[in-house]
């Protein structure tokens, strides 16, 4: 009896935690309008999307690669040294 109550309590707690994580993810996804692409500031392997030299996120070869971007809150990129809101020519 005791182990059944414990199992039910654990399952309920897990469902509640999962639900709150889902709500939190939806809130972040809903703020896409407040995000901008910031070129030239991503660390190697930490870019968000393709570059001129590769087709996948996470494949920037060097730190601060000019054609690699990360998504940042609007207004942030202009305050970062080396950050640019525009892709280099040819992208």
PDB file of C-alpha atoms in Angstrom:
ATOM      1  CA  UNK A   1       0.000   0.000   0.000  1.00  0.00           C
ATOM      2  CA  UNK A   2       2.774   2.390   0.956  1.00  0.00           C
ATOM      3  CA  UNK A   3       4.781   1.760  -2.219  1.00  0.00           C
ATOM      4  CA  UNK A   4       1.686   2.287  -4.386  1.00  0.00           C
ATOM      5  CA  UNK A   5       1.045   5.681  -2.792  1.00  0.00           C
ATOM      6  CA  UNK A   6       4.683   6.576  -3.269  1.00  0.00           C
ATOM      7  CA  UNK A   7       4.610   5.549  -6.938  1.00  0.00           C
ATOM      8  CA  UNK A   8       1.429   7.537  -7.588  1.00  0.00           C
ATOM      9  CA  UNK A   9       2.848  10.593  -5.805  1.00  0.00           C
ATOM     10  CA  UNK A  10       6.066  10.395  -7.810  1.00  0.00           C
ATOM     11  CA  UNK A  11       4.195  10.022 -11.090  1.00  0.00           C
ATOM     12  CA  UNK A  12       1.968  12.995 -10.276  1.00  0.00           C
ATOM     13  CA  UNK A  13       4.937  15.160  -9.349  1.00  0.00           C
ATOM     14  CA  UNK A  14       6.675  14.187 -12.582  1.00  0.00           C
ATOM     15  CA  UNK A  15       3.640  15.142 -14.663  1.00  0.00           C
ATOM     16  CA  UNK A  16       3.365  18.504 -12.934  1.00  0.00           C
ATOM     17  CA  UNK A  17       7.049  19.204 -13.497  1.00  0.00           C
ATOM     18  CA  UNK A  18       6.807  18.203 -17.158  1.00  0.00           C
ATOM     19  CA  UNK A  19       3.781  20.450 -17.630  1.00  0.00           C
ATOM     20  CA  UNK A  20       5.569  23.461 -16.199  1.00  0.00           C
ATOM     21  CA  UNK A  21       8.584  22.841 -18.456  1.00  0.00           C
ATOM     22  CA  UNK A  22       6.302  22.672 -21.483  1.00  0.00           C
ATOM     23  CA  UNK A  23       4.667  25.979 -20.584  1.00  0.00           C
ATOM     24  CA  UNK A  24       8.065  27.560 -20.117  1.00  0.00           C
ATOM     25  CA  UNK A  25       9.267  26.333 -23.533  1.00  0.00           C
ATOM     26  CA  UNK A  26       6.138  27.706 -25.201  1.00  0.00           C
ATOM     27  CA  UNK A  27       6.710  31.086 -23.575  1.00  0.00           C
ATOM     28  CA  UNK A  28      10.259  31.219 -24.943  1.00  0.00           C
ATOM     29  CA  UNK A  29       9.152  30.096 -28.409  1.00  0.00           C
ATOM     30  CA  UNK A  30       6.451  32.770 -28.428  1.00  0.00           C
ATOM     31  CA  UNK A  31       9.058  35.520 -28.100  1.00  0.00           C
ATOM     32  CA  UNK A  32      10.623  34.850 -31.540  1.00  0.00           C
ATOM     33  CA  UNK A  33       9.686  38.372 -32.659  1.00  0.00           C
ATOM     34  CA  UNK A  34      12.018  39.784 -30.016  1.00  0.00           C
ATOM     35  CA  UNK A  35      15.028  37.873 -31.360  1.00  0.00           C
ATOM     36  CA  UNK A  36      17.632  38.977 -33.891  1.00  0.00           C
ATOM     37  CA  UNK A  37      20.433  37.228 -35.735  1.00  0.00           C
ATOM     38  CA  UNK A  38      23.824  38.406 -34.522  1.00  0.00           C
ATOM     39  CA  UNK A  39      26.685  37.578 -36.895  1.00  0.00           C
ATOM     40  CA  UNK A  40      30.360  37.324 -35.967  1.00  0.00           C
ATOM     41  CA  UNK A  41      30.063  36.574 -32.250  1.00  0.00           C
ATOM     42  CA  UNK A  42      29.380  32.814 -32.041  1.00  0.00           C
ATOM     43  CA  UNK A  43      31.978  30.533 -30.510  1.00  0.00           C
ATOM     44  CA  UNK A  44      33.257  27.650 -32.639  1.00  0.00           C
ATOM     45  CA  UNK A  45      30.599  24.957 -32.835  1.00  0.00           C
ATOM     46  CA  UNK A  46      27.929  27.103 -31.149  1.00  0.00           C
ATOM     47  CA  UNK A  47      26.251  28.836 -34.111  1.00  0.00           C
ATOM     48  CA  UNK A  48      22.481  28.595 -34.538  1.00  0.00           C
ATOM     49  CA  UNK A  49      22.172  27.881 -38.251  1.00  0.00           C
ATOM     50  CA  UNK A  50      24.049  27.236 -41.490  1.00  0.00           C
ATOM     51  CA  UNK A  51      26.952  29.381 -42.676  1.00  0.00           C
ATOM     52  CA  UNK A  52      28.594  29.935 -46.056  1.00  0.00           C
ATOM     53  CA  UNK A  53      30.958  27.038 -45.351  1.00  0.00           C
ATOM     54  CA  UNK A  54      28.532  24.468 -43.850  1.00  0.00           C
ATOM     55  CA  UNK A  55      24.854  23.548 -43.814  1.00  0.00           C
ATOM     56  CA  UNK A  56      24.173  22.829 -40.145  1.00  0.00           C
ATOM     57  CA  UNK A  57      23.867  24.558 -36.804  1.00  0.00           C
ATOM     58  CA  UNK A  58      26.766  23.965 -34.448  1.00  0.00           C
ATOM     59  CA  UNK A  59      29.396  23.626 -37.161  1.00  0.00           C
ATOM     60  CA  UNK A  60      31.140  27.011 -37.130  1.00  0.00           C
ATOM     61  CA  UNK A  61      34.831  26.235 -37.481  1.00  0.00           C
ATOM     62  CA  UNK A  62      36.278  29.189 -35.572  1.00  0.00           C
ATOM     63  CA  UNK A  63      35.313  31.648 -32.881  1.00  0.00           C
ATOM     64  CA  UNK A  64      33.708  34.846 -34.241  1.00  0.00           C
ATOM     65  CA  UNK A  65      33.270  33.410 -37.746  1.00  0.00           C
ATOM     66  CA  UNK A  66      31.760  36.315 -39.708  1.00  0.00           C
ATOM     67  CA  UNK A  67      29.052  34.257 -41.465  1.00  0.00           C
ATOM     68  CA  UNK A  68      27.911  32.355 -38.356  1.00  0.00           C
ATOM     69  CA  UNK A  69      25.147  33.778 -36.204  1.00  0.00           C
ATOM     70  CA  UNK A  70      23.422  33.201 -32.899  1.00  0.00           C
ATOM     71  CA  UNK A  71      19.933  34.359 -31.999  1.00  0.00           C
ATOM     72  CA  UNK A  72      19.957  37.030 -29.305  1.00  0.00           C
ATOM     73  CA  UNK A  73      17.308  39.242 -27.721  1.00  0.00           C
ATOM     74  CA  UNK A  74      16.602  42.271 -29.905  1.00  0.00           C
ATOM     75  CA  UNK A  75      18.950  45.170 -29.194  1.00  0.00           C
ATOM     76  CA  UNK A  76      21.737  43.006 -27.775  1.00  0.00           C
ATOM     77  CA  UNK A  77      23.886  42.427 -30.854  1.00  0.00           C
ATOM     78  CA  UNK A  78      24.729  46.077 -31.388  1.00  0.00           C
ATOM     79  CA  UNK A  79      26.242  46.201 -27.894  1.00  0.00           C
ATOM     80  CA  UNK A  80      28.651  43.291 -28.501  1.00  0.00           C
ATOM     81  CA  UNK A  81      32.079  44.046 -29.957  1.00  0.00           C
ATOM     82  CA  UNK A  82      32.281  42.450 -33.400  1.00  0.00           C
ATOM     83  CA  UNK A  83      28.533  41.795 -33.599  1.00  0.00           C
ATOM     84  CA  UNK A  84      26.680  42.598 -36.804  1.00  0.00           C
ATOM     85  CA  UNK A  85      23.002  42.433 -37.682  1.00  0.00           C
ATOM     86  CA  UNK A  86      23.813  41.816 -41.342  1.00  0.00           C
ATOM     87  CA  UNK A  87      25.268  38.713 -42.951  1.00  0.00           C
ATOM     88  CA  UNK A  88      28.478  39.152 -44.923  1.00  0.00           C
ATOM     89  CA  UNK A  89      28.111  39.449 -48.689  1.00  0.00           C
ATOM     90  CA  UNK A  90      27.301  36.185 -50.431  1.00  0.00           C
ATOM     91  CA  UNK A  91      25.051  34.709 -47.767  1.00  0.00           C
TER      92      UNK A  91
END
